[in-house]
Coordinates of C-alpha atoms in Angstrom, one line a residue:
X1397 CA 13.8 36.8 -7.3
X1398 CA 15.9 33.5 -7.1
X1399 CA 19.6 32.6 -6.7
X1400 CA 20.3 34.4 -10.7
X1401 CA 19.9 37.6 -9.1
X1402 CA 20.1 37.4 -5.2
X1403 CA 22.8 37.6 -2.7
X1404 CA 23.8 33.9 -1.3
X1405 CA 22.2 32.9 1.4
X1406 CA 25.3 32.6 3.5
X1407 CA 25.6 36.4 2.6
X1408 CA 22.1 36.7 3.9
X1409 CA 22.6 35.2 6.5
X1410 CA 25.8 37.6 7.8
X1411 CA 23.9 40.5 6.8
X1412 CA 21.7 39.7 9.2
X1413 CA 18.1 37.6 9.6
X1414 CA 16.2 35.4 7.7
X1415 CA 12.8 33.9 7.4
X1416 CA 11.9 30.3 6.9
X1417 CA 8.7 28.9 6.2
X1418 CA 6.4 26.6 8.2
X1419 CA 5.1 23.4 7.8
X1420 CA 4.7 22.0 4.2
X1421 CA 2.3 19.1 5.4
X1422 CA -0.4 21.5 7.3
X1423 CA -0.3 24.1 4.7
X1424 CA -1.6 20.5 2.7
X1425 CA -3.9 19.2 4.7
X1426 CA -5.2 22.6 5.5
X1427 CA -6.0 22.9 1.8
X1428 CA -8.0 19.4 1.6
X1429 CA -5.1 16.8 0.9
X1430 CA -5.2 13.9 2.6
X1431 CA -1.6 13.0 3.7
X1432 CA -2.0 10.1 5.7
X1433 CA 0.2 7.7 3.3
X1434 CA 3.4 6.7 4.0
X1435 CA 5.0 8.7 1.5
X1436 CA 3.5 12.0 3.4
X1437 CA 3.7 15.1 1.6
X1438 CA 5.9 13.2 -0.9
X1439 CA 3.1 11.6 -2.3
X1440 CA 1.6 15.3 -3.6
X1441 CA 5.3 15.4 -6.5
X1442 CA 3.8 13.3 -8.2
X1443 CA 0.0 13.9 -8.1
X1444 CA -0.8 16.7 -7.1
X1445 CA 2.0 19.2 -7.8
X1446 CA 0.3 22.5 -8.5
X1447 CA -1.0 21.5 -4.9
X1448 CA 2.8 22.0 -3.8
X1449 CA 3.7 25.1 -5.3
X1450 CA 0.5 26.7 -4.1
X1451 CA 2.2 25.5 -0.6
X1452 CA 5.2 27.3 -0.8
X1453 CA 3.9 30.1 -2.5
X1454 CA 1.2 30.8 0.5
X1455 CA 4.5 30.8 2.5
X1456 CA 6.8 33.3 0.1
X1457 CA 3.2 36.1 0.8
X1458 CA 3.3 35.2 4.3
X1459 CA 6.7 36.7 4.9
X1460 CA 9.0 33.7 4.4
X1461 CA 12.2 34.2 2.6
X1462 CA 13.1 30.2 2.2
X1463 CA 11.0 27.5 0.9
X1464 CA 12.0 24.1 2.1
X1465 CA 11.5 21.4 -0.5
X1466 CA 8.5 18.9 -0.1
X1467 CA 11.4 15.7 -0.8
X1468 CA 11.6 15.2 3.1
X1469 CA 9.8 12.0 2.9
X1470 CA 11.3 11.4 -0.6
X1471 CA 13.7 8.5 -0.9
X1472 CA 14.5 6.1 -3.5
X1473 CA 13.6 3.3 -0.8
X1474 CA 10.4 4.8 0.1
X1475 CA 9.4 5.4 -3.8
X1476 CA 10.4 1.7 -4.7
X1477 CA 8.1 0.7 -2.4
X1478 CA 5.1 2.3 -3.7
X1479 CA 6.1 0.8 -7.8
X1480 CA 8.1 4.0 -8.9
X1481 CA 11.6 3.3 -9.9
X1482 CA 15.3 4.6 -9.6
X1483 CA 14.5 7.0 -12.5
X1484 CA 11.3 8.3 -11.9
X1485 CA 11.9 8.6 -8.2
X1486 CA 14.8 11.3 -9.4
X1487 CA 12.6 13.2 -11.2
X1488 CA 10.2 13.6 -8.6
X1489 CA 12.9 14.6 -6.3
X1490 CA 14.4 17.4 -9.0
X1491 CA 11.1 18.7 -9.3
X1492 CA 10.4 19.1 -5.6
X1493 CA 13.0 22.0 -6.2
X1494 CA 11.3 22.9 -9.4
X1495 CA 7.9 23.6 -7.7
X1496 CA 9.7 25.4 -5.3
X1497 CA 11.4 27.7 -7.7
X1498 CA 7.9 28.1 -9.5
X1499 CA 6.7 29.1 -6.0
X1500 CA 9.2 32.4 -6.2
X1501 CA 8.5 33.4 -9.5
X1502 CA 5.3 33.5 -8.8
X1503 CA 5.6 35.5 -5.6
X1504 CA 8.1 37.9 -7.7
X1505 CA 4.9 38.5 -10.1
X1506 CA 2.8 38.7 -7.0
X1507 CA 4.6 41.6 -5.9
X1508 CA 7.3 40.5 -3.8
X1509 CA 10.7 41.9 -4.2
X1510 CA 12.7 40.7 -1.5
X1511 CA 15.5 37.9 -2.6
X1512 CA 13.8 34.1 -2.0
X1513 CA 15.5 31.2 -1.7
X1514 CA 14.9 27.6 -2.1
X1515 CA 16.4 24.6 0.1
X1516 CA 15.8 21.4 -0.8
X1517 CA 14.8 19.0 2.6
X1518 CA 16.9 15.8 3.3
X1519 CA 14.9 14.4 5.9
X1520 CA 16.6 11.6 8.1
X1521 CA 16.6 8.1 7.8
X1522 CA 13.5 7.8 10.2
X1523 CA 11.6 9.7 7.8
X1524 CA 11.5 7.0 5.3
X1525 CA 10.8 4.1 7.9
X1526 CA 7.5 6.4 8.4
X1527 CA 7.1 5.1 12.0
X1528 CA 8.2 8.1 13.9
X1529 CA 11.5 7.0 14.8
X1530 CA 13.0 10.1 13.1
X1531 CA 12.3 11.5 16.8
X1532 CA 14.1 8.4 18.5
X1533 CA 17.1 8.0 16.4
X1534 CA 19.2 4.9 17.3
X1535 CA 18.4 2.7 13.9
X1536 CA 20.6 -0.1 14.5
X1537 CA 22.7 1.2 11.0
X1538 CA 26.2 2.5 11.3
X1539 CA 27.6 6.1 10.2
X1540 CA 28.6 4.1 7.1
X1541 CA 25.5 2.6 5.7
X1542 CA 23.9 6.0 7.0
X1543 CA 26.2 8.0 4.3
X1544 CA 25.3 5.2 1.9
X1545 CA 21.5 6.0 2.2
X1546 CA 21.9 9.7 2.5
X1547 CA 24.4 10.8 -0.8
X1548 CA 22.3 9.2 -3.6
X1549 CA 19.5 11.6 -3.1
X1550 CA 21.8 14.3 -1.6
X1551 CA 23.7 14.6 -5.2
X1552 CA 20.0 14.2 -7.1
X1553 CA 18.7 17.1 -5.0
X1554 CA 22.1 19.2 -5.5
X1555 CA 22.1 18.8 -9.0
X1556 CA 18.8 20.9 -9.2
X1557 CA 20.7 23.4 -8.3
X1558 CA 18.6 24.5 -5.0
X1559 CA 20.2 27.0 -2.6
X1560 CA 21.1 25.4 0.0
X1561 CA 20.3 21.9 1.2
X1562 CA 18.3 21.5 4.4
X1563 CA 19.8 18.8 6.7
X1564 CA 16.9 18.4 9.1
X1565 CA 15.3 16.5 12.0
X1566 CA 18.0 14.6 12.4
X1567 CA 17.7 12.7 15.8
X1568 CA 21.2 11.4 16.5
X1569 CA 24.5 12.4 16.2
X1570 CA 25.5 9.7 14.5
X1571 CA 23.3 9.9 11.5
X1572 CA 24.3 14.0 11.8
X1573 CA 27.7 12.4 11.4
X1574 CA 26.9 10.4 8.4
X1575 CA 25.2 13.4 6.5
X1576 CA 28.6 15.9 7.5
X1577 CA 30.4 12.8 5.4
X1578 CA 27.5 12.8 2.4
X1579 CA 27.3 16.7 2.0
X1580 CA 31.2 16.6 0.9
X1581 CA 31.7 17.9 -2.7
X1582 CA 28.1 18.7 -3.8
X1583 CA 29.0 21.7 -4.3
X1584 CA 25.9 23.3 -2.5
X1585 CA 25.9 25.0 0.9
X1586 CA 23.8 23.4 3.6
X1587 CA 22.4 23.5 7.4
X1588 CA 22.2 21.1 9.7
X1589 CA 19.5 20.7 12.3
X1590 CA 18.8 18.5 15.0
X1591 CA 15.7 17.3 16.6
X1592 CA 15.9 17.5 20.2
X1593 CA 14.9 17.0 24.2
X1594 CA 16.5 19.8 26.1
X1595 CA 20.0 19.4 26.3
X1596 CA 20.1 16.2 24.0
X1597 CA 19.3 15.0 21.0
X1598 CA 16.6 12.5 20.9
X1599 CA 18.8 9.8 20.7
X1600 CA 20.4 11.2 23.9
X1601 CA 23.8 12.5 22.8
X1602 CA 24.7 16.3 23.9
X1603 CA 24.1 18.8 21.7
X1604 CA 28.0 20.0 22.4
X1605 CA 28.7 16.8 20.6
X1606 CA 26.4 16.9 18.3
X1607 CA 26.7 20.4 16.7
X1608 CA 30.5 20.0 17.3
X1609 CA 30.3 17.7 14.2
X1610 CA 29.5 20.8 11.6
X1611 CA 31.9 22.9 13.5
X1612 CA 34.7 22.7 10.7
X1613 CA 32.8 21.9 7.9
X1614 CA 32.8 24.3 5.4
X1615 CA 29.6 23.4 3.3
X1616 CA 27.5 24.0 6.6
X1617 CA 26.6 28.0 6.6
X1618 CA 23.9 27.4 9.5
X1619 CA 23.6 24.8 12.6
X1620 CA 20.6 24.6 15.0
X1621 CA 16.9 22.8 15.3
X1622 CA 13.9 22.2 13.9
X1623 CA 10.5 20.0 14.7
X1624 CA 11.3 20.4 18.5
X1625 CA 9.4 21.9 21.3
X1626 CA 9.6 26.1 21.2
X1627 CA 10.7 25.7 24.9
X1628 CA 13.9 23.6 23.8
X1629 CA 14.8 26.1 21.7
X1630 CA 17.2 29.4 23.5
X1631 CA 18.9 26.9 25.1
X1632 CA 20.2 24.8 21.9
X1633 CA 20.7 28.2 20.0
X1634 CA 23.2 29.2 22.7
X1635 CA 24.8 26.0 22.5
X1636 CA 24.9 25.6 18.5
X1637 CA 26.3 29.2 18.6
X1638 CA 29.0 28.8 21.1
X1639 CA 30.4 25.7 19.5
X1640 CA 30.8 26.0 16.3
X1641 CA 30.7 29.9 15.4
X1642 CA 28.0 29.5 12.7
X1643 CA 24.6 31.4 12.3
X1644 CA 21.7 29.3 13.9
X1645 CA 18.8 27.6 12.0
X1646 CA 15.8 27.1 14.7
X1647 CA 12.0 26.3 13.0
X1648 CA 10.4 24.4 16.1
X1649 CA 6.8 23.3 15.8
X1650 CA 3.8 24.2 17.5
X1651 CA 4.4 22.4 20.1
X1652 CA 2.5 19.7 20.1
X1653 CA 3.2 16.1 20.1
X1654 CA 3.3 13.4 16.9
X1655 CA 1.3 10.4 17.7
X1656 CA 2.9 7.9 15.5
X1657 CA 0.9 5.6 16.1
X1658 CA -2.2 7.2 15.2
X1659 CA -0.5 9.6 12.5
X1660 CA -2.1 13.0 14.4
X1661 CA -0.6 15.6 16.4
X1662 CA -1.9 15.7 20.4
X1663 CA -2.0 18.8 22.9
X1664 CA -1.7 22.3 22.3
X1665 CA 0.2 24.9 21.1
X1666 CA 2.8 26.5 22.8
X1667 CA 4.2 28.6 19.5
X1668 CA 5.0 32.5 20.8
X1669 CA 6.0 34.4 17.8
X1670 CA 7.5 36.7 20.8
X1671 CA 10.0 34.2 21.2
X1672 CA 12.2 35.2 17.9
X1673 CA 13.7 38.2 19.6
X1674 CA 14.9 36.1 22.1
X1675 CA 16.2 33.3 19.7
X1676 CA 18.0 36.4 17.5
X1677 CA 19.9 37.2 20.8
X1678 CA 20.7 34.2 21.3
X1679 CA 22.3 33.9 17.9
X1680 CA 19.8 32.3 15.4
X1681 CA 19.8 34.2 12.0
X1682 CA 17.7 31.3 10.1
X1683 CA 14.3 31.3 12.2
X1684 CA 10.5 29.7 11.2
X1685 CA 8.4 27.3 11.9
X1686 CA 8.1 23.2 11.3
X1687 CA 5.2 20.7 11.6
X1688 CA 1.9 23.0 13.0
X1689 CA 2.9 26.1 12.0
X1690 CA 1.0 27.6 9.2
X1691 CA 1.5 31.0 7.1
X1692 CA -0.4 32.8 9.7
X1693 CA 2.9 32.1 12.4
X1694 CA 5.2 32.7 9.8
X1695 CA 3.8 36.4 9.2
X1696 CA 3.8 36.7 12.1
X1697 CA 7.3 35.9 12.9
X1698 CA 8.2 38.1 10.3
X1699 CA 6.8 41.0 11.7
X1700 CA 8.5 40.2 15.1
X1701 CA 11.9 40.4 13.6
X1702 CA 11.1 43.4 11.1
X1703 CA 11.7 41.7 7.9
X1704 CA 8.4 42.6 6.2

């Protein structure tokens, strides 16, 4: 089942908990791609797109309920760079939806009957730079020329009519600024989510500040954050909840760190799928996993919070 025939997923989410999926970029690599271009999973639209769908769909029999879009890395900058134009670029960014939605028809035919949704990622300007500084924040651009980069590929990705738009990793309040300003009049709902360090974004603003910025805008049916350690996590849900009144998004990874440098993830992890009660308490209602965590965590978040 899709959007055609399931609630929304802002009634989902009153109704009570949902589950996201888990890293689009392991679930690649642990299938033999070699992601260590640029253009990330991006790269896969356009070659390898079966490769994607299989993705998601691993996700949708795992227990997930929302597929996140492989566009995260997908810009019209970073594509230009590799020889593919304005046009095509679009294309590829449509279809990272269109996979997606394959990915839950399949699932349906698999078996599954729950209602799935699709949201299509808008990662954050660091994302396209491709040298980490998505977790650093602090570009040197204004919330202007932010919005500028930001709505092009926001309107391509909401005219594929995905369910909601995933606002995520986004480091610094300013650029969370910017995408409140670029989300205006799409006509799709969205969630934004914020990378973080405790208290703090990465780029060092409070979160108070920093979720404050969705708290009155009425495209935004979720706040929280994603890609951050799973310790960071009960205390941002508490404060995302408090100030703005919204159900919560958290997907943290596995804990371990991103070595930019070398393109590979260092330490160990620290994921507890125990942990999701705590987080539900707290206030999240959107709750999964990000860069480590594979179908196996997923399921097993889903069982933690009953919805399988």
């Amino acid at each position: 089942m899709t959007s055609t025939s399931s609630p929304s997923l802002a009634d989902a989410l009153a109704a009570g908990t949902v589950v996201l999926d888990g890293g689009m970029s392991n679930q690649l690599e642990a299938a033999g791609y070699d992601l260590s271009d640029e253009l990330w999973s991006a790269r896969l639209l356009a070659e390898r797109p079966e490769a994607v769908t299989e993705a998601h769909l691993a996700y949708f029999r795992a227990g997930a309920d929302v597929a996140i879009t492989a566009s995260y890395q997908a810009t019209f900058e970073g594509f230009a760079r590799r020889g593919i134009g304005h046009d095509d670029a679009a294309r590829l960014l449509a279809r990272s939806v269109d996979l997606a939605r394959e990915a839950a028809r399949r699932a349906g035919d698999a078996g599954v009957e729950r209602p799935l949704w699709v949201a299509a990622s808008v990662g954050p300007y660091g994302a396209m730079l491709a040298d980490g500084s998505e977790y650093r924040g602090r570009y040197g651009l204004s919330v202007a020329e932010l919005e500028r980069f930001h709505r092009p590929r926001m309107e391509v990705l909401a005219a594929a009519a995905p369910d909601a738009l995933a606002l995520e990793t986004v480091p610094d309040a300013d650029e969370g600024a910017a995408l409140m300003r670029a989300v205006r009049g799409l006509g799709v709902p969205a969630w934004l989510s914020y990378t973080v360090d405790g208290r703090h974004t990465r780029a060092g603003q409070p979160l108070e500040e920093a979720f404050g910025l969705a708290a009155d805008v009425p495209e935004v049916i979720a706040v929280g954050v994603n890609c951050c350690a799973p310790q960071d996590v009960e205390t941002a849900v508490e404060i995302a909840a408090r100030v703005t009144g919204k159900p919560v998004v958290v997907y943290p990874n596995s804990g371990e760190t991103w070595d930019a440098g070398a393109r590979a993830w260092t330490g160990h992890s620290r994921f507890a799928p125990e942990l999701v009660e705590t987080w539900r308490h707290a206030g999240a209602r959107l709750i999964g996993g990000c860069c480590r965590v594979g179908p196996e965590g997923i399921a097993s978040i889903a069982r933690a919070l009953g919805t399988v």
